[in-house]
Coordinates of C-alpha atoms in Angstrom, one line a residue:
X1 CA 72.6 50.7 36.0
X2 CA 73.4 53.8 33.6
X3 CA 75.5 54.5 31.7
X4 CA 77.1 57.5 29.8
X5 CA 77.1 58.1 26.6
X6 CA 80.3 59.4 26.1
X7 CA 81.8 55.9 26.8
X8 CA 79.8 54.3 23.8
X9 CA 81.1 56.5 20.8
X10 CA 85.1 55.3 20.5
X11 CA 83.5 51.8 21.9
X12 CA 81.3 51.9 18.3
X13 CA 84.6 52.3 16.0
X14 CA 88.7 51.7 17.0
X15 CA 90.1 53.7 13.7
X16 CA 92.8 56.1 13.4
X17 CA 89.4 58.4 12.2
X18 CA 88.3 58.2 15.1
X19 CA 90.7 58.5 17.6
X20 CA 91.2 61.8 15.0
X21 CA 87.7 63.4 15.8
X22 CA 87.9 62.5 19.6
X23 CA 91.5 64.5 19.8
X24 CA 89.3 67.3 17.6
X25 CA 86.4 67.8 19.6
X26 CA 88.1 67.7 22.8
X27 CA 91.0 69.8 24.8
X28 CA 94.1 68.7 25.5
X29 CA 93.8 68.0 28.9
X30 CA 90.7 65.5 28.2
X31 CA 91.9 64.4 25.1
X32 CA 95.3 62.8 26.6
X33 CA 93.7 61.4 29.8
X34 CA 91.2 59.7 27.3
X35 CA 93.8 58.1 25.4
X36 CA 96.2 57.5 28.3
X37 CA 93.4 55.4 29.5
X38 CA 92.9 53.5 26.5
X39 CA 96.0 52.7 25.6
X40 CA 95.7 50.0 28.5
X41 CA 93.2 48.8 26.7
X42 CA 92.9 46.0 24.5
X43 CA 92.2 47.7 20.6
X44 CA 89.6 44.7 20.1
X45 CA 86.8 46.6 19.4
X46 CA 84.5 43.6 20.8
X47 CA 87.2 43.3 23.9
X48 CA 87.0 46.6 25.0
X49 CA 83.2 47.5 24.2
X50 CA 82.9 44.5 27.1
X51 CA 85.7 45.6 29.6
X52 CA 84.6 48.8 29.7
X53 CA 80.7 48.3 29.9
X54 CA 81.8 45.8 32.6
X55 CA 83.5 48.4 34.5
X56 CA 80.1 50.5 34.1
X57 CA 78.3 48.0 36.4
X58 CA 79.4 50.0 39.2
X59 CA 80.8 53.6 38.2
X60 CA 82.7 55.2 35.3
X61 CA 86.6 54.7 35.5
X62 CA 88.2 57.7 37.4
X63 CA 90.5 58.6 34.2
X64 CA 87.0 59.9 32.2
X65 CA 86.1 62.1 34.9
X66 CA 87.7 64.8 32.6
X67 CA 86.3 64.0 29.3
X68 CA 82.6 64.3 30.8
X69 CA 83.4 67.1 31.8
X70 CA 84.8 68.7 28.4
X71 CA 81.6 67.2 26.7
X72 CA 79.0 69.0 29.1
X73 CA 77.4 65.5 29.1
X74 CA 74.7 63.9 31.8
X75 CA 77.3 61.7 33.8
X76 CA 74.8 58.8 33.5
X77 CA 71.7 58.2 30.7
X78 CA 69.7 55.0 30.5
X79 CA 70.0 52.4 27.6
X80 CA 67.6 53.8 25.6
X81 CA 68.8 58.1 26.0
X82 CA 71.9 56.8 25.4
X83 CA 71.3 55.7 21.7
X84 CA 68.9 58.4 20.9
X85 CA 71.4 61.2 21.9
X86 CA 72.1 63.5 19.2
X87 CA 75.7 63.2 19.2
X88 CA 75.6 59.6 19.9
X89 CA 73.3 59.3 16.7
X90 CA 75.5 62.1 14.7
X91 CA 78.7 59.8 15.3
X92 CA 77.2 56.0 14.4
X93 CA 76.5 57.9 11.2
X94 CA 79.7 59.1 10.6
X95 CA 81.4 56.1 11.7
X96 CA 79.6 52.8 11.5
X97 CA 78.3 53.8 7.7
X98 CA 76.6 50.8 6.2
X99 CA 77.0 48.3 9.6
X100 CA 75.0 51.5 11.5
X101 CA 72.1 48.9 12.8
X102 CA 74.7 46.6 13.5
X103 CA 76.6 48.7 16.1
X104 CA 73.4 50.0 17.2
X105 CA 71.7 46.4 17.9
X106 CA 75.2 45.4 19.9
X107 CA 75.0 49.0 21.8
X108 CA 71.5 48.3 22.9
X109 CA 72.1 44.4 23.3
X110 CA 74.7 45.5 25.6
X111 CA 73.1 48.0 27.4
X112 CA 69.7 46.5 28.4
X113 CA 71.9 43.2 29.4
X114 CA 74.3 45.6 32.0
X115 CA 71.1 47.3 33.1
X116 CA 69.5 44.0 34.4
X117 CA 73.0 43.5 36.1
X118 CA 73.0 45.6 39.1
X119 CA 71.2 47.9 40.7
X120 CA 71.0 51.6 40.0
X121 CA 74.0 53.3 41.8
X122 CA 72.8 57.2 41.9
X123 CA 72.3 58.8 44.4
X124 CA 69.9 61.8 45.2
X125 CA 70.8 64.4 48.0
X126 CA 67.8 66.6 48.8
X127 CA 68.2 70.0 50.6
X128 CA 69.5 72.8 51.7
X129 CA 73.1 74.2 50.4
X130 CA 74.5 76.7 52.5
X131 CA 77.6 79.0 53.5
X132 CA 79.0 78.2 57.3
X133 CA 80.7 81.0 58.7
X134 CA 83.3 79.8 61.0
X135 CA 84.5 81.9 63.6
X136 CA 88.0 82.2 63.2
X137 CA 88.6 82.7 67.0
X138 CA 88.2 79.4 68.9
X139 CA 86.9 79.8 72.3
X140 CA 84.9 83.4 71.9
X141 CA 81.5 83.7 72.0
X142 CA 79.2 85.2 69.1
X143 CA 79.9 88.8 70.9
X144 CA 83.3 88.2 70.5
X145 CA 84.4 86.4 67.5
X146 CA 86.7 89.9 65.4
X147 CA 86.5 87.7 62.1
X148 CA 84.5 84.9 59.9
X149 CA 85.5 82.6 57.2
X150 CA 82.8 81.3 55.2
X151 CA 82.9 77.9 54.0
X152 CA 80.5 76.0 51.5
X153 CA 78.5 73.5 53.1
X154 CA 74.7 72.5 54.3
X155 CA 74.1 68.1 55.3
X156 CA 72.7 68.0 51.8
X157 CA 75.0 69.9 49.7
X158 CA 77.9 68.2 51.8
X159 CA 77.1 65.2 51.0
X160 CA 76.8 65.5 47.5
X161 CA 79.8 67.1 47.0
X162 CA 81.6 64.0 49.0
X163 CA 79.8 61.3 46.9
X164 CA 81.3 63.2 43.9
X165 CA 84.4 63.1 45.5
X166 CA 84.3 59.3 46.1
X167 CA 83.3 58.4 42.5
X168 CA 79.4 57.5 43.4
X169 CA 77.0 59.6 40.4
X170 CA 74.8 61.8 42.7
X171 CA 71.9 64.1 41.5
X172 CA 71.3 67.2 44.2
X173 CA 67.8 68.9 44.7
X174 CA 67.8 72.5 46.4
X175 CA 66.5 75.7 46.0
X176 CA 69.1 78.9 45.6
X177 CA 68.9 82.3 45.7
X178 CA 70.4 84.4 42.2
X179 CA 73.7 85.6 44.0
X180 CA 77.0 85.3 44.0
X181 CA 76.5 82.5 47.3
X182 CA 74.7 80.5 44.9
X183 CA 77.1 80.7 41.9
X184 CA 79.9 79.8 44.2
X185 CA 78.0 76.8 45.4
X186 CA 77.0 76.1 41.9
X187 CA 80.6 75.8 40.6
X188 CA 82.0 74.0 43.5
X189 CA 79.1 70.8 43.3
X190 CA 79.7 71.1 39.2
X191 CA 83.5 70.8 39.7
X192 CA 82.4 67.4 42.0
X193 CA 80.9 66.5 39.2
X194 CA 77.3 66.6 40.9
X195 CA 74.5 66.8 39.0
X196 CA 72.4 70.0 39.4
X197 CA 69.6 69.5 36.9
X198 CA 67.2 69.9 39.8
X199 CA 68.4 72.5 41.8
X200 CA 65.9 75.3 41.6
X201 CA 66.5 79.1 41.5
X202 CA 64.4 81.6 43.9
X203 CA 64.6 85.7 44.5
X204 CA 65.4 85.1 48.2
X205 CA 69.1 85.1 49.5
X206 CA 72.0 82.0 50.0
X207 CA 71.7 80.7 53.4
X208 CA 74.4 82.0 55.7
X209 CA 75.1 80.4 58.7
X210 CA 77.5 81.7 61.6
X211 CA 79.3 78.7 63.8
X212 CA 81.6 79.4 66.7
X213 CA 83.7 77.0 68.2
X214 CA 84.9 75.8 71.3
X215 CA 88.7 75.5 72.0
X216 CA 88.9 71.4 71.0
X217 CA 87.9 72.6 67.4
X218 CA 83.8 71.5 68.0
X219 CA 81.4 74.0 66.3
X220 CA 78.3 75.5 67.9
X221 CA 75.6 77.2 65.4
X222 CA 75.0 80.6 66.8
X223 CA 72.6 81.9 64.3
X224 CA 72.0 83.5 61.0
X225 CA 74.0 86.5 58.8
X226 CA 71.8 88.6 56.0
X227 CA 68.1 87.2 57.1
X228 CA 65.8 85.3 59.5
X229 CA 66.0 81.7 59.5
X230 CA 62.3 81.7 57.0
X231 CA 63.4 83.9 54.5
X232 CA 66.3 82.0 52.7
X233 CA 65.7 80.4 49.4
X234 CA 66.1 76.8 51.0
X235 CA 62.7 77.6 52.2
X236 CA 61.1 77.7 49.7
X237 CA 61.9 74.3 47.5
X238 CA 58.6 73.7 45.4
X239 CA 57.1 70.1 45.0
X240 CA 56.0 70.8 41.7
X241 CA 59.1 71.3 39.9
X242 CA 60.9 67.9 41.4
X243 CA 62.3 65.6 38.8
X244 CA 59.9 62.0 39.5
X245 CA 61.9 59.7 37.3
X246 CA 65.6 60.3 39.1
X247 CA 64.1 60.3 42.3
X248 CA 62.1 57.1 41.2
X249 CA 64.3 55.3 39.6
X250 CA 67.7 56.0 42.5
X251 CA 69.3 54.0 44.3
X252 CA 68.9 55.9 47.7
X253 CA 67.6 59.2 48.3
X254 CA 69.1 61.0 51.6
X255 CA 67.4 63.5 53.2
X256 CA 68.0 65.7 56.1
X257 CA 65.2 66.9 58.5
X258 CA 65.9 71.1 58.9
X259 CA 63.8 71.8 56.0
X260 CA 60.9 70.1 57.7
X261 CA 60.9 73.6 59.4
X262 CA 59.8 75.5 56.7
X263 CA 55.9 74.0 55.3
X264 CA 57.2 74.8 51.3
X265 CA 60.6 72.5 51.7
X266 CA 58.7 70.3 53.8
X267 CA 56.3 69.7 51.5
X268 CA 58.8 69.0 49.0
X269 CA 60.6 66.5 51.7
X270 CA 57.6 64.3 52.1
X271 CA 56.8 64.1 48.7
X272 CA 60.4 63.7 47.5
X273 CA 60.0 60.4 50.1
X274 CA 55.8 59.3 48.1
X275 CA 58.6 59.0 44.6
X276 CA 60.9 56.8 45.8
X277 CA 58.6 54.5 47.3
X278 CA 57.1 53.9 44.2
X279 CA 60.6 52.8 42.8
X280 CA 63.4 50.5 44.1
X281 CA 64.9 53.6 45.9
X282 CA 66.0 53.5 49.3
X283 CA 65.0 56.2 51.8
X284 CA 67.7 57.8 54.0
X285 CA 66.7 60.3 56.6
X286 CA 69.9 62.2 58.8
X287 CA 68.4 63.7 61.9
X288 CA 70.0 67.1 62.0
X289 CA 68.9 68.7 65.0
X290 CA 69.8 72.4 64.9
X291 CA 67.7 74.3 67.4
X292 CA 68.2 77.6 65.3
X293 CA 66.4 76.7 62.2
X294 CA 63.7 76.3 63.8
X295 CA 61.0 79.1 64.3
X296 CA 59.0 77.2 67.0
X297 CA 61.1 74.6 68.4
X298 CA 59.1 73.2 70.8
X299 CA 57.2 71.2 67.7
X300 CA 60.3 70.0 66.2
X301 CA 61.1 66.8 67.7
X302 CA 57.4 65.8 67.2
X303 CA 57.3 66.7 63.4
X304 CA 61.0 64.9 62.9
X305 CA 59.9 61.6 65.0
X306 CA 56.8 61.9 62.5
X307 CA 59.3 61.9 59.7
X308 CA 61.7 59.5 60.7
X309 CA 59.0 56.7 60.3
X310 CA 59.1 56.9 56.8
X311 CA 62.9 56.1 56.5
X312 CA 64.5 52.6 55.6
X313 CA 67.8 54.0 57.0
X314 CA 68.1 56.2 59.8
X315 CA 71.2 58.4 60.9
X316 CA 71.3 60.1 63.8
X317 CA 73.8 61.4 66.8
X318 CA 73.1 59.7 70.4
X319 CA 72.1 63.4 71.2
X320 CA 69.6 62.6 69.1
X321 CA 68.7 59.7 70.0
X322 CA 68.0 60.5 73.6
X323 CA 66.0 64.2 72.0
X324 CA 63.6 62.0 69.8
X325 CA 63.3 58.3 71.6
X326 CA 64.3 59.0 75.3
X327 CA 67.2 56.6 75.2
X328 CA 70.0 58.0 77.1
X329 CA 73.1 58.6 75.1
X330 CA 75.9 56.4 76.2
X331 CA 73.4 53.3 75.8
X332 CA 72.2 54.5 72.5
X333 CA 76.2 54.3 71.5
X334 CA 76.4 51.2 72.8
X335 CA 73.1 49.4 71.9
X336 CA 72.0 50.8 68.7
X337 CA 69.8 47.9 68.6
X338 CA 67.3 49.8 71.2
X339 CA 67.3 52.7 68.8
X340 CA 66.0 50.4 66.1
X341 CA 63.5 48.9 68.5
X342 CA 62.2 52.4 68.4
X343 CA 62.5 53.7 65.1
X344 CA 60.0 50.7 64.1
X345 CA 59.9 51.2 60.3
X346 CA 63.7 51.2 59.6
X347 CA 65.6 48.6 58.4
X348 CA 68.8 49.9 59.7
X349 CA 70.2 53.2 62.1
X350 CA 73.7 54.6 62.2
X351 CA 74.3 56.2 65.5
X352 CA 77.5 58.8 65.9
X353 CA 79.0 60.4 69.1
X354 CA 81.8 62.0 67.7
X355 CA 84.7 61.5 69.3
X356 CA 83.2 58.6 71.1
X357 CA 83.1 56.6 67.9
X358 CA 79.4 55.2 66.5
X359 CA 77.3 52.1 66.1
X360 CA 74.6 50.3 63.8
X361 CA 71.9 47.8 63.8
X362 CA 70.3 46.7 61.0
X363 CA 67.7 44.0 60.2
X364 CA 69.5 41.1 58.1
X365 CA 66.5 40.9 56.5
X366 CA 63.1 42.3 55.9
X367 CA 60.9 41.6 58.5
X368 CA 63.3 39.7 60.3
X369 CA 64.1 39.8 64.1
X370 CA 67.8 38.8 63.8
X371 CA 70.0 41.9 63.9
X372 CA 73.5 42.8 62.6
X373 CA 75.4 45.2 65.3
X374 CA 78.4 46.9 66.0
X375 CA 80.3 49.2 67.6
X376 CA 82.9 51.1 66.0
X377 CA 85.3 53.5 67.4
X378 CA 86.7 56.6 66.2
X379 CA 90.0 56.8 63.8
X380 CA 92.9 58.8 65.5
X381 CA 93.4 62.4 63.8
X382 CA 94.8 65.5 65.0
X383 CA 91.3 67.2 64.6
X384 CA 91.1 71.1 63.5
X385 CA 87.4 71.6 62.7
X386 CA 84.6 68.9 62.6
X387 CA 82.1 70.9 60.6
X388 CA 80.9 68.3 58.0
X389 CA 82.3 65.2 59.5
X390 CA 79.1 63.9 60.0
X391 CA 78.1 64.2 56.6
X392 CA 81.4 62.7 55.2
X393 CA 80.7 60.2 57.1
X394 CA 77.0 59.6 55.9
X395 CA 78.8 59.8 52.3
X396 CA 81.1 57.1 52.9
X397 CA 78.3 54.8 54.2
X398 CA 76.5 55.3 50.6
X399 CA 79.7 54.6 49.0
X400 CA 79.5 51.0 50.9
X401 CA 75.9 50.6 50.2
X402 CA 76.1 51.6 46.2
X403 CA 78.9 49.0 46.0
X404 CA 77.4 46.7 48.0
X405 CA 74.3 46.5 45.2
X406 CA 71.7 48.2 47.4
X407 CA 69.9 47.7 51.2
X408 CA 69.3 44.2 50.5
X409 CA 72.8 43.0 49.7
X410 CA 74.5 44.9 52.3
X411 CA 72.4 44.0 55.2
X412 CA 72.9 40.4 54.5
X413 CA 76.4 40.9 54.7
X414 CA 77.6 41.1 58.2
X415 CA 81.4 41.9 57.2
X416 CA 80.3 43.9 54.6
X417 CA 78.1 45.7 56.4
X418 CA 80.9 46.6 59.3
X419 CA 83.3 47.7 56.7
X420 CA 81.0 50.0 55.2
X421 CA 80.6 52.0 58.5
X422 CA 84.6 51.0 58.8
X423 CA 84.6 53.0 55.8
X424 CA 82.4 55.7 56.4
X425 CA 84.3 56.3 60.2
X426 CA 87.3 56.8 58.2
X427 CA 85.7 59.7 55.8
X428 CA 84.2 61.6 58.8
X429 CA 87.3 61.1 60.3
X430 CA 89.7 62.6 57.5
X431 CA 86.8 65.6 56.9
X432 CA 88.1 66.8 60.6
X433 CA 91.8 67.4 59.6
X434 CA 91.2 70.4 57.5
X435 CA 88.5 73.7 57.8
X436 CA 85.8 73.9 55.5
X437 CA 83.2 70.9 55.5
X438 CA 83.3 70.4 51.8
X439 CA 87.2 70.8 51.3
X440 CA 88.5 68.8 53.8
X441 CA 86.6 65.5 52.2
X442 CA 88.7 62.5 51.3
X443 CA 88.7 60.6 47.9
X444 CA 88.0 56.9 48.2
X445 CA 92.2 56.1 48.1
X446 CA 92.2 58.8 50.5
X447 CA 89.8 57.3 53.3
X448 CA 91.0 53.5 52.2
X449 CA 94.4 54.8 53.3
X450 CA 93.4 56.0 56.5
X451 CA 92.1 52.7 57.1
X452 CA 95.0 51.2 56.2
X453 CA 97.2 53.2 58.5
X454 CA 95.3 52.6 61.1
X455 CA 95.1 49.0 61.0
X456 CA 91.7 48.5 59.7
X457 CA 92.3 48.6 56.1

């Protein structure tokens, strides 16, 4: 568990003073949802320090989301960054006066004791970020779409941007080009409140992508706008510059596979995946089969296969299922036990059919032969673009597996385990009621409410 530091400093001290500097130091808007949250609160200093670090155990109340981002401050730091941040430091010192080692003994105390609590809840999303241009002509062919739309999105970048929606801290790794693609993408993951510490910055272009779709609303990739498929700045993602310690010390790290295309991103993929092994993070590979991306694709389902063994959760269409594993599609729906037979080295699979609902098997325990399984069917919507839904729905699974307090927890869980891919059915399924694969993602009340209306909440 981490935990922010801007939480700590009115924790340290409940004076009039203090609640004075706060209302200085930060807008309006920031400063009234801070104290509107508050005020709820007990004014026991020793009351609320432990309701709120309690509340830290799984992710920051929704209320602060606009104080962190006043502050500019790391949505999550670890006991010890915490304590030795400069404006943490600066306000003990202003504040605590002669008890300083006092408040600073409880604040670590109290950190190191929540840490040990639960596991680490962030997320990493590694690869590309990209611009889908949808065709705003449903039923035309490349030829003959008159118009495009471009919308932000990419499996990576999508599902960042949805875990930010649904509360979970998420850390994003790409690579970006230095134009005005990239600044858009930039402020849209920020305003999700993504961390981009580790998104690198090349010469090459944005990734645009150009997506026609049929007359039911289901998108077709057709091919690429300003370049050829190897000279986008996704490509090109170097190994060296990727941030060890959050990968290492994540909950889950979630991968796609179209960046296995290109040898630099690759490189980065499979040594993203060496990290987190040697941490408690959990690897999760989506199979995103996209012909297009691919400059030879009759070596792709080999080198993906190849990849797939290294995962402890694996996502993956029934299209996908039958491309890579030879199972034909409707059983792999039904029995996604026989895709786990396959994918040997997981611990779990998720397998989605779109409008034909999706299924999961996963091991109850390590190394064990008895299997938890399901078969859950898709939410009714009236559907106007499924670009993303898959993604959303990845997201929501997370959501469930953060909460859940890892792999482990969740997998021992049968009904636990069902309602997170409840869950995560609901997200993809509210993604497909608007264009746009980032903007049409739900919020957690959102999805839960969906759910609800639909008898499964």
């Amino acid at each position: 568990m981490q935990v922010p530091s801007v939480l700590l400093w009115p924790l340290l001290h409940g004076s009039q003073e203090a609640l004075k500097e706060w209302k200085r130091v930060l807008k309006p808007g920031a400063y009234l949802a801070f104290s509107t949250w508050r005020m709820g609160k007990s004014h026991n200093i020793s009351s609320l320090f432990g309701t709120v670090m309690q509340q830290m155990t799984t992710r920051a109340p929704p209320i602060l989301t606009p104080v962190f981002r006043e502050l500019n401050i790391p949505m999550h730091m670890s006991p010890e960054e915490v304590l030795a941040n400069p404006m943490m430091e600066a306000w003990i010192e202003l504040h605590a006066g002669a008890d300083r080692e006092a408040y600073t003994t409880q604040a670590r105390s109290r950190l190191v004791e929540t840490s040990s609590c639960k596991s680490n809840s962030r997320v990493v999303s590694l690869g590309e970020a990209l611009f889908d241009c949808i065709a705003d002509q449903k039923g035309k062919s490349r030829e003959e779409v008159e118009s495009w739309t471009p919308y932000p999105g990419g499996a990576p970048a999508n599902v960042a941007a949805a875990m930010g929606k649904l509360g979970v801290p998420i850390s994003f790794i790409s690579a970006l080009g230095q134009d005005d693609l990239a600044e858009q993408m930039l402020k849209l993951l920020a305003s999700r409140n993504v961390d981009l510490t580790a998104v690198q910055r090349n010469d090459k272009p944005t990734r645009d992508v150009l997506v026609i779709r049929d007359l039911a609303g289901d998108r077709e990739f057709c091919g690429f706008g300003v370049a050829e498929t190897t000279e986008y700045a996704d490509c090109f993602i170097d190994p060296e510059l990727l941030p060890h310690d959050m990968i290492k010390e994540a909950g889950a790290l979630v991968t796609g596979t179209l960046g296995l295309a290109y040898p630099t991103t690759a490189a980065a993929m499979q040594k993203a995946i060496d990290i987190a092994k040697t941490g408690p993070c959990e690897v999760l590979v989506d199979v995103n089969w996209r012909p297009v991306f691919w400059p030879d694709q009759s070596t792709a389902p080999g080198i993906i296969r190849d990849f797939c063994k290294r995962a402890d959760i694996l996502k993956l269409s029934d299209e996908e299922a039958e491309l890579l594993y030879d199972i034909p599609r409707k059983e792999a729906l039904k029995q996604a036990d026989k895709v786990l037979e396959k994918a040997t080295e997981a611990q779990g699979v998720l397998v989605t059919a779109g409008e034909a609902g999706c299924s999961y098997a996963f091991h109850s325990s390590q190394g064990s032969k008895e299997v938890h399984k399901g078969y859950i069917p898709v939410l009714s919507v009236d559907v106007v673009e499924t670009t993303g839904a898959g993604d959303a729905f990845l997201a929501g699974f997370l959501f469930g597996l953060v909460n859940a307090g890892g792999l482990d927890a969740l997998r021992k869980d049968p009904a636990k385990l069902k309602h997170a891919v409840e869950f995560a059915t609901a997200c993809g399924a509210f993604t497909t009621t608007k264009p746009g694969a980032i903007d049409a993602q739900p919020s957690q009340q959102e999805a839960e409410h969906l759910l609800t209306l639909s008898g499964r909440g």
